[in-house]
CSV table of C-alpha atoms in Angstrom, one decimal:
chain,number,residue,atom,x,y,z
A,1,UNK,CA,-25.7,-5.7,-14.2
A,2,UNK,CA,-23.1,-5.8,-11.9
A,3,UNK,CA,-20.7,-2.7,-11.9
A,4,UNK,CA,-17.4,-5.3,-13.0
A,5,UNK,CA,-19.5,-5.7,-16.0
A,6,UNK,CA,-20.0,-2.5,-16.4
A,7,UNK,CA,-16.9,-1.4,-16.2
A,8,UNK,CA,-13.6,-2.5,-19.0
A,9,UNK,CA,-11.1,-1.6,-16.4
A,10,UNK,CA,-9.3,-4.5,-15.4
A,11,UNK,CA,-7.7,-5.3,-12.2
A,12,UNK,CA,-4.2,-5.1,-13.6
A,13,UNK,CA,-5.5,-1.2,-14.8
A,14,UNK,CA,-6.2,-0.1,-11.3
A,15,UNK,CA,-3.0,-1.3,-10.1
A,16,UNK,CA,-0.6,0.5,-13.1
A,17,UNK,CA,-2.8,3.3,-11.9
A,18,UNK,CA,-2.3,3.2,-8.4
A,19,UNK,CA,1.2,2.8,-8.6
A,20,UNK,CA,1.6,5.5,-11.1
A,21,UNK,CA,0.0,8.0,-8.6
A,22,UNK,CA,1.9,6.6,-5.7
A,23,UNK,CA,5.3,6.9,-7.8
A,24,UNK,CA,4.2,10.7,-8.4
A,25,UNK,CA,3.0,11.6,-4.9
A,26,UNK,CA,6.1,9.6,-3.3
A,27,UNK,CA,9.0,10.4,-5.8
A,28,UNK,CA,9.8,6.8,-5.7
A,29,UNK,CA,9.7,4.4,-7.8
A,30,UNK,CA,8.5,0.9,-7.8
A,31,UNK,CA,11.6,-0.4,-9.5
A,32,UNK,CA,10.5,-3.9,-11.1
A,33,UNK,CA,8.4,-5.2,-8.3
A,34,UNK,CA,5.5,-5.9,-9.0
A,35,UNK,CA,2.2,-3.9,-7.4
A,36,UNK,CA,2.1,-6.2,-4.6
A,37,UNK,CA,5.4,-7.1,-3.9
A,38,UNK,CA,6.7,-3.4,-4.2
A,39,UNK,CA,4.2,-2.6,-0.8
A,40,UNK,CA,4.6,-5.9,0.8
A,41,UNK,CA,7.2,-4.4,3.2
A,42,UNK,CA,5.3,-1.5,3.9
A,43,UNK,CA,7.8,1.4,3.2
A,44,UNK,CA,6.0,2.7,0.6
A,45,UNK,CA,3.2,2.7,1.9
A,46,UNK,CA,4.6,4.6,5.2
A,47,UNK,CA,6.1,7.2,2.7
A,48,UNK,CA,2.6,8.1,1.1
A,49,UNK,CA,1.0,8.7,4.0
A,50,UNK,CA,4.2,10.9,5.0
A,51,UNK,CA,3.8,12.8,1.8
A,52,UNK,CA,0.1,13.4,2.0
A,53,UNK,CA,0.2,14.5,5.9
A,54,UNK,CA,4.1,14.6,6.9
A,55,UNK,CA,5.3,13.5,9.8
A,56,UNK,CA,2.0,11.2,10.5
A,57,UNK,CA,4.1,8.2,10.6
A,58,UNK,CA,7.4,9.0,12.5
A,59,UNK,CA,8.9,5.9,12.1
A,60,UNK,CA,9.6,3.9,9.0
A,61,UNK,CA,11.4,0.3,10.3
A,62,UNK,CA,13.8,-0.8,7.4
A,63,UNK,CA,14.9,-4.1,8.4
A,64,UNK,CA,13.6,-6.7,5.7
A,65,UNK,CA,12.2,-9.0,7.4
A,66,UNK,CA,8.4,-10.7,7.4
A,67,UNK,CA,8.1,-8.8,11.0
A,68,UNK,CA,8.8,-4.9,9.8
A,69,UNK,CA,7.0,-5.1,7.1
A,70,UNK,CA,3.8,-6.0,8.5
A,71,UNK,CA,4.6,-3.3,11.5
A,72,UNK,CA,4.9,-1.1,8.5
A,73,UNK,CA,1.8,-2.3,7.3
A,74,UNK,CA,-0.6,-1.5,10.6
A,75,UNK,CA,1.3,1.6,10.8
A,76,UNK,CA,0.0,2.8,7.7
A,77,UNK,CA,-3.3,1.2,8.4
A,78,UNK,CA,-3.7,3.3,11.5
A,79,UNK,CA,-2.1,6.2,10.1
A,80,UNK,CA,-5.3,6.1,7.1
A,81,UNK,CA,-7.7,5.5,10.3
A,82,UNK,CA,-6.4,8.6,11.7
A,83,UNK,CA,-7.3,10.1,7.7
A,84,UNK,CA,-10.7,9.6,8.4
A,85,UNK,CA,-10.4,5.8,6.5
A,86,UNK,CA,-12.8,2.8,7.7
A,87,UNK,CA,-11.5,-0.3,8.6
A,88,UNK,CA,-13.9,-1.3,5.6
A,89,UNK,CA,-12.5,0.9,3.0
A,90,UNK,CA,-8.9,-0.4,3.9
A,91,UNK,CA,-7.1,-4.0,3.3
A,92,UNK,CA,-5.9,-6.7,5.9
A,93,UNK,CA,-2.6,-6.8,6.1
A,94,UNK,CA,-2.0,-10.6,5.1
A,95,UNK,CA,-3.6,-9.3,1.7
A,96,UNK,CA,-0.2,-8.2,0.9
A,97,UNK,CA,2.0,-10.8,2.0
A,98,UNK,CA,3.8,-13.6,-0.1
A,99,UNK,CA,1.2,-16.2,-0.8
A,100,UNK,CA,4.1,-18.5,-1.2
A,101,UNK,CA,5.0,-18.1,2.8
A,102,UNK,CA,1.3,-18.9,3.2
């Protein structure tokens, strides 16, 4: 049996979860974005990582566009590399983006 039957957590679970812990560890909410959308731009993101080792990530670029966020993005991905993450255990950074912009 595979461990998704195993398991009654749901996708959706694991996200409310995640963001609940992020929300608590950043002190910032996710307003009403959804999981994805709320780290698409990667400032959240940026701010965790800050908040678990500050001053990791020494820039945060706030412009909204496509561009900053996915700077944001690999930031954070290199900042979790630099945690002791593998590439394997982390996301691509086109899972986060706007499928509709696809």
């Amino acid at each position: 049996m595979e461990w998704r039957e195993q398991t009654s957590v749901t996708c959706e679970d694991a996200f409310t979860e995640a963001q609940r812990w992020m929300e608590e560890v950043t002190n910032k909410s996710f307003g009403s974005n959804n999981f994805r959308s709320a780290l698409e731009n990667g400032v959240l993101l940026c701010h965790l990582i800050n908040q678990l080792k500050p001053g990791l990530i020494k820039r945060v670029n706030t412009l909204s566009t496509p561009m900053a966020g996915l700077d944001n993005v690999n930031v954070f991905l290199r900042a979790c590399g630099t945690l002791g993450l593998h590439e394997a255990q982390l996301f691509h950074p086109g899972d986060l983006q706007d499928l509709s912009t696809r």
